Amino acid sequence: MAENSKDVGSASKQSLVFTYGTLKRGFYNHALMQDLISRNDAVYLGGDFLTHHTFPLVCGPHGIPYLINLPGSGHRVKGELYSVTGPGLARLDDLEGTAIGHYERLPVRVVRDRGDVVSAEAYFAHRSFGEALWERNGRVGLSEYSEAEGRRYVKRRDRPDEGGSILDDVRVFVAASDGK
């Protein structure tokens, strides 16, 4: 499916969203981005983008990637940039669990491969557990969520149903000390 930059209706406000994990092309949740593109609720802006500052990027429970809002730690993180309408942003917020405190959408500056600095937004691990995830991962992060990490991702439908929420899974993961 071609994902070239096409015009999106100018009637609604656009937001730039930096994706670094499962929403990227080739990863499981990119199907949502493809749907948004097909409905003219998103446009892939092409090119390679890196965060302007360094941030921790780690994998948590179920191989879920988390960007952590600790600028100056970690690496400059590689990702993709999309222009997204308000309705598209609402669907992304729903996927990312912003209403339940799973992720929070925060400003981030990213640099295009040709050097342009762009202000966008990204989904960061919620502040209630982000730093603990960084500590749990030994303060070692990734510069890119790659195919290797993507293979460890467990789809929602394939996760054990133990009656808890994703936030419960995060708490258990953070509390574990076995390093796995």
Coordinates of N, CA and C in Angstrom, one line a residue:
M1 N 0.8 -1.2 0.0 CA 0.0 0.0 0.0 C 0.9 1.2 0.0
A2 N 0.7 2.1 -0.9 CA 1.5 3.3 -1.0 C 1.0 4.3 0.1
E3 N 2.0 4.9 0.7 CA 1.7 5.9 1.8 C 2.4 7.2 1.5
N4 N 2.1 7.7 0.3 CA 2.8 9.0 0.0 C 2.0 10.1 0.6
S5 N 2.7 11.3 0.6 CA 2.2 12.4 1.2 C 1.0 13.0 0.4
K6 N -0.2 12.8 0.8 CA -1.3 13.4 0.1 C -2.0 14.4 0.9
D7 N -2.7 15.3 0.3 CA -3.4 16.4 1.0 C -4.4 15.8 2.0
V8 N -4.5 16.4 3.2 CA -5.5 16.0 4.1 C -6.4 17.2 4.2
G9 N -7.7 17.0 4.4 CA -8.7 18.1 4.5 C -8.2 19.2 5.4
S10 N -8.2 20.4 5.0 CA -7.7 21.5 5.8 C -8.7 22.0 6.8
A11 N -9.9 21.5 6.8 CA -10.9 21.9 7.7 C -10.6 21.7 9.2
S12 N -9.8 20.6 9.4 CA -9.5 20.3 10.8 C -8.0 20.6 11.1
K13 N -7.8 20.9 12.4 CA -6.4 21.2 12.8 C -5.6 19.9 12.7
Q14 N -4.3 20.0 12.3 CA -3.4 18.9 12.2 C -2.4 19.0 13.3
S15 N -2.0 17.8 13.8 CA -1.0 17.7 14.8 C 0.1 16.8 14.2
L16 N 1.3 17.1 14.5 CA 2.4 16.2 14.1 C 2.7 15.2 15.2
V17 N 2.7 14.0 14.8 CA 2.9 12.9 15.8 C 4.2 12.1 15.4
F18 N 5.1 12.0 16.3 CA 6.3 11.2 16.1 C 6.1 9.8 16.7
T19 N 6.2 8.8 15.8 CA 6.0 7.4 16.2 C 7.4 6.7 16.2
Y20 N 7.6 5.9 17.2 CA 8.9 5.2 17.5 C 8.8 3.7 17.7
G21 N 7.6 3.2 17.8 CA 7.4 1.8 18.2 C 6.5 1.0 17.3
T22 N 5.4 0.5 17.8 CA 4.5 -0.4 17.1 C 3.7 0.3 16.1
L23 N 3.6 1.6 16.1 CA 2.9 2.3 15.1 C 3.7 2.6 13.8
K24 N 5.0 2.3 13.8 CA 5.8 2.5 12.7 C 5.4 1.5 11.6
R25 N 5.8 1.9 10.4 CA 5.6 1.0 9.2 C 6.3 -0.4 9.5
G26 N 5.6 -1.5 9.2 CA 6.2 -2.8 9.4 C 6.0 -3.4 10.8
F27 N 5.3 -2.7 11.6 CA 5.0 -3.2 13.0 C 3.5 -3.3 13.2
Y28 N 3.2 -4.1 14.2 CA 1.8 -4.6 14.4 C 0.7 -3.5 14.4
N29 N 0.9 -2.4 15.2 CA -0.1 -1.4 15.3 C -0.1 -0.4 14.1
H30 N 0.8 -0.6 13.1 CA 0.7 0.3 12.0 C -0.6 0.2 11.2
A31 N -1.3 -0.9 11.4 CA -2.6 -1.1 10.7 C -3.5 0.1 11.1
L32 N -3.4 0.6 12.3 CA -4.2 1.8 12.7 C -3.8 3.0 11.8
M33 N -2.4 3.2 11.7 CA -2.0 4.4 10.9 C -2.5 4.2 9.4
Q34 N -2.4 3.0 8.9 CA -2.9 2.8 7.5 C -4.4 3.1 7.4
D35 N -5.2 2.8 8.4 CA -6.6 3.1 8.4 C -6.8 4.6 8.5
L36 N -6.0 5.3 9.3 CA -6.1 6.7 9.4 C -5.7 7.4 8.1
I37 N -4.7 6.9 7.4 CA -4.3 7.4 6.1 C -5.4 7.2 5.1
S38 N -6.0 6.0 5.1 CA -7.1 5.7 4.1 C -8.3 6.6 4.3
R39 N -8.5 7.1 5.5 CA -9.6 7.9 5.9 C -9.3 9.4 5.8
N40 N -8.1 9.7 5.3 CA -7.6 11.1 5.3 C -7.4 11.7 6.6
D41 N -7.2 10.9 7.7 CA -7.0 11.4 9.0 C -5.5 11.4 9.4
A42 N -4.6 11.0 8.5 CA -3.2 11.0 8.7 C -2.5 11.0 7.4
V43 N -1.3 11.6 7.4 CA -0.4 11.6 6.3 C 1.0 11.2 6.8
Y44 N 1.6 10.3 6.2 CA 3.0 9.9 6.5 C 3.9 10.9 5.8
L45 N 4.8 11.5 6.6 CA 5.6 12.6 6.1 C 7.0 12.2 5.5
G46 N 7.3 10.9 5.5 CA 8.5 10.4 4.9 C 9.8 10.9 5.5
G47 N 10.8 10.3 5.1 CA 12.2 10.7 5.7 C 12.4 10.0 7.0
D48 N 13.7 10.1 7.4 CA 14.0 9.6 8.7 C 14.0 10.7 9.7
F49 N 13.5 10.5 10.9 CA 13.5 11.5 12.0 C 14.1 10.9 13.2
L50 N 14.8 11.8 14.0 CA 15.4 11.4 15.3 C 15.0 12.5 16.3
T51 N 14.8 12.0 17.5 CA 14.5 13.0 18.5 C 15.7 14.0 18.6
H52 N 15.4 15.3 18.8 CA 16.4 16.3 18.9 C 17.3 16.1 20.1
H53 N 16.7 15.7 21.2 CA 17.4 15.4 22.4 C 17.4 13.9 22.7
T54 N 18.3 13.4 23.6 CA 18.2 12.0 23.9 C 17.1 11.7 24.9
F55 N 16.5 10.5 24.8 CA 15.5 10.0 25.7 C 15.7 8.5 25.8
P56 N 15.3 8.0 27.0 CA 15.3 6.5 27.1 C 14.2 5.9 26.3
L57 N 14.5 4.8 25.5 CA 13.5 4.0 24.9 C 13.7 2.6 25.4
V58 N 12.7 2.0 26.0 CA 12.8 0.7 26.6 C 11.6 -0.2 26.2
C59 N 11.8 -1.5 26.4 CA 10.6 -2.4 26.2 C 10.2 -2.8 27.6
G60 N 8.9 -2.8 27.8 CA 8.3 -3.2 29.1 C 7.6 -4.5 28.9
P61 N 6.5 -4.7 29.7 CA 5.8 -6.0 29.7 C 5.2 -6.2 28.3
H62 N 5.2 -7.5 27.9 CA 4.6 -7.8 26.6 C 5.4 -7.3 25.4
G63 N 6.7 -6.8 25.6 CA 7.5 -6.3 24.6 C 7.0 -4.9 24.1
I64 N 6.2 -4.2 24.9 CA 5.7 -2.9 24.5 C 6.8 -1.9 24.7
P65 N 7.0 -1.0 23.6 CA 8.0 0.0 23.7 C 7.5 1.2 24.4
Y66 N 8.4 1.8 25.2 CA 8.0 3.1 25.9 C 9.2 4.1 25.7
L67 N 8.8 5.3 25.3 CA 9.7 6.4 25.3 C 9.5 7.1 26.7
I68 N 10.6 7.4 27.3 CA 10.5 7.9 28.7 C 10.9 9.4 28.7
N69 N 10.1 10.2 29.4 CA 10.4 11.6 29.4 C 11.5 12.0 30.4
L70 N 12.7 11.6 30.1 CA 13.9 11.9 30.8 C 14.9 12.5 29.8
P71 N 14.7 13.7 29.3 CA 15.6 14.2 28.3 C 17.0 14.3 28.9
G72 N 18.0 13.9 28.0 CA 19.4 13.9 28.4 C 19.9 12.5 28.8
S73 N 18.9 11.5 28.9 CA 19.3 10.1 29.2 C 19.0 9.3 27.9
G74 N 19.6 8.2 27.8 CA 19.3 7.3 26.7 C 20.0 7.7 25.4
H75 N 19.2 7.7 24.3 CA 19.8 7.9 23.0 C 18.8 8.9 22.2
R76 N 19.3 9.4 21.1 CA 18.4 10.1 20.2 C 17.7 8.9 19.5
V77 N 16.4 9.0 19.5 CA 15.5 7.9 19.1 C 15.0 8.1 17.6
K78 N 15.1 7.0 16.9 CA 14.7 7.1 15.5 C 13.2 6.7 15.3
G79 N 12.5 7.4 14.5 CA 11.1 7.1 14.3 C 10.6 7.8 13.0
E80 N 9.2 7.8 12.9 CA 8.5 8.4 11.8 C 7.6 9.5 12.2
L81 N 7.3 10.4 11.2 CA 6.5 11.5 11.6 C 5.2 11.5 10.7
Y82 N 4.1 11.8 11.3 CA 2.8 11.8 10.7 C 2.1 13.1 11.0
S83 N 1.3 13.6 10.1 CA 0.4 14.7 10.3 C -1.0 14.1 10.5
V84 N -1.6 14.4 11.7 CA -2.8 13.7 12.1 C -3.9 14.7 12.4
T85 N -5.1 14.4 12.0 CA -6.3 15.2 12.3 C -6.7 15.0 13.7
G86 N -7.6 15.8 14.2 CA -8.2 15.7 15.5 C -8.9 14.3 15.7
P87 N -9.7 13.9 14.8 CA -10.3 12.5 15.0 C -9.3 11.4 15.0
G88 N -8.2 11.6 14.1 CA -7.2 10.6 14.1 C -6.4 10.6 15.4
L89 N -6.2 11.7 16.0 CA -5.5 11.8 17.3 C -6.3 11.2 18.4
A90 N -7.6 11.3 18.3 CA -8.5 10.7 19.3 C -8.3 9.2 19.3
R91 N -8.2 8.6 18.1 CA -8.0 7.2 17.9 C -6.7 6.7 18.4
L92 N -5.6 7.5 18.2 CA -4.3 7.2 18.7 C -4.3 7.3 20.2
D93 N -4.9 8.3 20.8 CA -5.0 8.5 22.2 C -5.7 7.2 22.8
D94 N -6.7 6.7 22.2 CA -7.4 5.6 22.7 C -6.5 4.3 22.6
L95 N -5.8 4.1 21.5 CA -4.9 3.0 21.5 C -3.8 3.1 22.5
E96 N -3.3 4.3 22.8 CA -2.2 4.4 23.7 C -2.6 4.5 25.1
G97 N -3.9 4.5 25.4 CA -4.4 4.5 26.8 C -4.2 5.8 27.5
T98 N -4.2 7.0 26.9 CA -4.0 8.2 27.6 C -5.0 8.5 28.7
A99 N -6.2 8.0 28.5 CA -7.3 8.3 29.5 C -7.1 7.5 30.8
I100 N -6.3 6.3 30.7 CA -6.2 5.5 31.8 C -4.8 5.6 32.4
G101 N -3.9 6.5 31.9 CA -2.6 6.7 32.4 C -1.5 5.7 32.0
H102 N -1.7 5.2 30.8 CA -0.7 4.3 30.2 C 0.4 5.1 29.5
Y103 N 0.0 5.9 28.6 CA 0.9 6.8 27.9 C 0.4 8.2 28.1
E104 N 1.2 9.2 27.9 CA 0.8 10.6 27.8 C 1.4 11.2 26.6
R105 N 0.6 12.0 25.9 CA 1.1 12.7 24.7 C 1.7 14.0 25.0
L106 N 3.0 14.1 24.7 CA 3.8 15.3 25.2 C 4.6 15.9 24.0
P107 N 4.9 17.1 24.1 CA 5.7 17.7 23.0 C 7.1 17.1 22.9
V108 N 7.6 17.0 21.7 CA 9.0 16.5 21.5 C 9.5 17.2 20.2
R109 N 10.8 17.5 20.2 CA 11.4 18.1 19.0 C 12.1 17.0 18.3
V110 N 11.9 16.9 17.0 CA 12.5 15.9 16.2 C 13.3 16.6 15.0
V111 N 14.3 15.8 14.5 CA 15.2 16.4 13.5 C 15.0 15.5 12.2
R112 N 14.7 16.1 11.1 CA 14.6 15.3 9.9 C 16.0 15.0 9.3
D113 N 16.1 14.0 8.5 CA 17.4 13.6 8.0 C 18.2 14.7 7.3
R114 N 17.5 15.7 6.8 CA 18.2 16.8 6.2 C 18.4 18.0 7.1
G115 N 18.2 17.8 8.4 CA 18.6 18.8 9.4 C 17.5 19.7 10.0
D116 N 16.3 19.6 9.4 CA 15.2 20.5 9.9 C 14.7 20.0 11.3
V117 N 14.6 21.0 12.2 CA 14.0 20.6 13.5 C 12.5 20.9 13.5
V118 N 11.7 20.0 13.9 CA 10.3 20.1 13.9 C 9.7 19.8 15.3
S119 N 8.7 20.6 15.7 CA 8.0 20.4 16.9 C 6.9 19.4 16.7
A120 N 6.8 18.4 17.4 CA 5.7 17.4 17.3 C 5.3 16.9 18.6
E121 N 4.5 15.9 18.7 CA 4.1 15.2 19.9 C 4.5 13.7 19.8
A122 N 4.7 13.1 20.9 CA 5.0 11.7 21.0 C 4.3 11.1 22.2
Y123 N 4.1 9.8 22.2 CA 3.5 9.1 23.3 C 4.6 8.6 24.2
F124 N 4.6 9.2 25.4 CA 5.6 8.8 26.4 C 5.0 7.9 27.5
A125 N 5.8 7.0 28.1 CA 5.3 6.3 29.2 C 4.8 7.3 30.2
H126 N 3.7 6.9 30.9 CA 3.1 7.9 31.8 C 4.1 8.2 33.0
R127 N 4.1 9.4 33.4 CA 5.0 9.8 34.4 C 4.9 9.0 35.7
S128 N 3.8 8.3 36.0 CA 3.7 7.5 37.2 C 4.6 6.3 37.2
F129 N 5.1 5.9 36.1 CA 5.9 4.7 36.0 C 7.1 4.8 35.1
G130 N 7.2 5.8 34.3 CA 8.3 5.9 33.3 C 9.7 5.8 33.9
E131 N 10.0 6.5 34.9 CA 11.3 6.5 35.4 C 11.6 5.1 36.0
A132 N 10.6 4.5 36.6 CA 10.8 3.1 37.2 C 11.1 2.1 36.1
L133 N 10.4 2.3 34.9 CA 10.7 1.4 33.8 C 12.2 1.5 33.3
W134 N 12.7 2.8 33.3 CA 14.1 3.0 33.0 C 15.0 2.3 33.9
E135 N 14.7 2.5 35.2 CA 15.5 1.8 36.3 C 15.4 0.3 36.1
R136 N 14.2 -0.2 35.9 CA 14.0 -1.7 35.7 C 14.8 -2.3 34.6
N137 N 15.1 -1.4 33.5 CA 15.8 -1.9 32.4 C 17.3 -1.6 32.6
G138 N 17.7 -1.3 33.8 CA 19.1 -1.0 34.1 C 19.7 0.2 33.5
R139 N 18.8 1.2 33.2 CA 19.1 2.5 32.6 C 19.8 2.3 31.3
V140 N 19.5 1.2 30.6 CA 20.0 0.9 29.3 C 18.8 0.9 28.3
G141 N 18.9 1.7 27.3 CA 17.8 1.9 26.3 C 18.3 1.6 24.9
L142 N 17.3 1.8 24.0 CA 17.5 1.6 22.6 C 17.5 2.9 21.9
S143 N 18.1 2.9 20.7 CA 18.1 4.1 19.8 C 17.0 3.9 18.8
E144 N 16.5 2.7 18.6 CA 15.4 2.4 17.7 C 14.7 1.1 18.1
Y145 N 13.4 1.1 17.9 CA 12.6 -0.1 18.1 C 12.7 -0.8 16.8
S146 N 13.4 -1.9 16.8 CA 13.7 -2.7 15.5 C 12.9 -3.9 15.4
E147 N 13.1 -4.7 14.3 CA 12.4 -5.9 14.1 C 12.7 -6.9 15.2
A148 N 13.9 -6.9 15.8 CA 14.2 -7.8 16.9 C 13.2 -7.5 18.1
E149 N 13.1 -6.3 18.4 CA 12.1 -5.9 19.5 C 10.7 -6.2 19.1
G150 N 10.4 -6.0 17.9 CA 9.0 -6.2 17.4 C 8.6 -7.7 17.5
R151 N 9.6 -8.6 17.4 CA 9.2 -10.0 17.5 C 8.9 -10.4 18.9
R152 N 9.3 -9.6 19.9 CA 8.9 -9.8 21.3 C 7.6 -9.2 21.7
Y153 N 7.0 -8.4 20.8 CA 5.7 -7.8 21.1 C 4.6 -8.8 21.1
V154 N 3.8 -8.8 22.2 CA 2.7 -9.7 22.3 C 1.4 -8.9 22.1
K155 N 0.7 -9.3 21.1 CA -0.6 -8.6 20.7 C -1.6 -8.7 21.9
R156 N -2.4 -7.7 22.0 CA -3.4 -7.7 23.1 C -4.2 -9.0 23.2
R157 N -4.6 -9.5 22.1 CA -5.5 -10.7 22.1 C -4.7 -11.9 22.5
D158 N -3.4 -11.9 22.5 CA -2.5 -13.0 22.8 C -2.0 -12.9 24.3
R159 N -2.3 -11.9 25.0 CA -1.8 -11.7 26.3 C -2.6 -12.5 27.3
P160 N -2.0 -13.0 28.4 CA -2.8 -13.8 29.4 C -3.9 -12.9 29.9
D161 N -5.1 -13.4 30.1 CA -6.2 -12.7 30.7 C -6.3 -13.1 32.1
E162 N -5.6 -12.3 33.0 CA -5.6 -12.6 34.4 C -6.5 -11.5 35.2
G163 N -7.3 -10.8 34.4 CA -8.3 -9.9 35.1 C -7.7 -8.6 35.4
G164 N -6.4 -8.4 35.1 CA -5.8 -7.1 35.4 C -5.7 -6.2 34.2
S165 N -5.2 -5.0 34.4 CA -5.1 -4.0 33.3 C -3.6 -4.0 32.9
I166 N -3.4 -3.3 31.8 CA -2.0 -3.1 31.3 C -1.2 -2.4 32.4
L167 N -1.8 -1.5 33.2 CA -1.1 -0.8 34.3 C -0.7 -1.8 35.4
D168 N -1.6 -2.8 35.6 CA -1.2 -3.8 36.6 C 0.0 -4.6 36.0
D169 N 0.0 -4.9 34.7 CA 1.2 -5.6 34.1 C 2.5 -4.8 34.2
V170 N 2.3 -3.4 34.1 CA 3.5 -2.6 34.2 C 4.0 -2.6 35.6
R171 N 3.1 -2.5 36.6 CA 3.5 -2.5 38.0 C 4.2 -3.8 38.4
V172 N 3.7 -5.0 37.9 CA 4.4 -6.3 38.1 C 5.7 -6.3 37.4
F173 N 5.8 -5.8 36.2 CA 7.1 -5.8 35.5 C 8.1 -5.0 36.2
V174 N 7.7 -3.8 36.6 CA 8.7 -2.9 37.3 C 9.1 -3.5 38.6
A175 N 8.2 -4.2 39.3 CA 8.6 -4.7 40.6 C 9.5 -6.0 40.5
A176 N 9.5 -6.6 39.4 CA 10.3 -7.8 39.2 C 11.8 -7.5 39.2
S177 N 12.6 -8.3 39.8 CA 14.0 -8.0 39.9 C 14.9 -9.0 39.1
D178 N 14.2 -9.9 38.3 CA 15.0 -10.9 37.7 C 15.7 -10.5 36.4
G179 N 15.4 -9.2 35.9 CA 16.1 -8.7 34.8 C 15.6 -9.2 33.4
K180 N 14.4 -9.9 33.4 CA 13.9 -10.4 32.2 C 12.8 -9.6 31.7

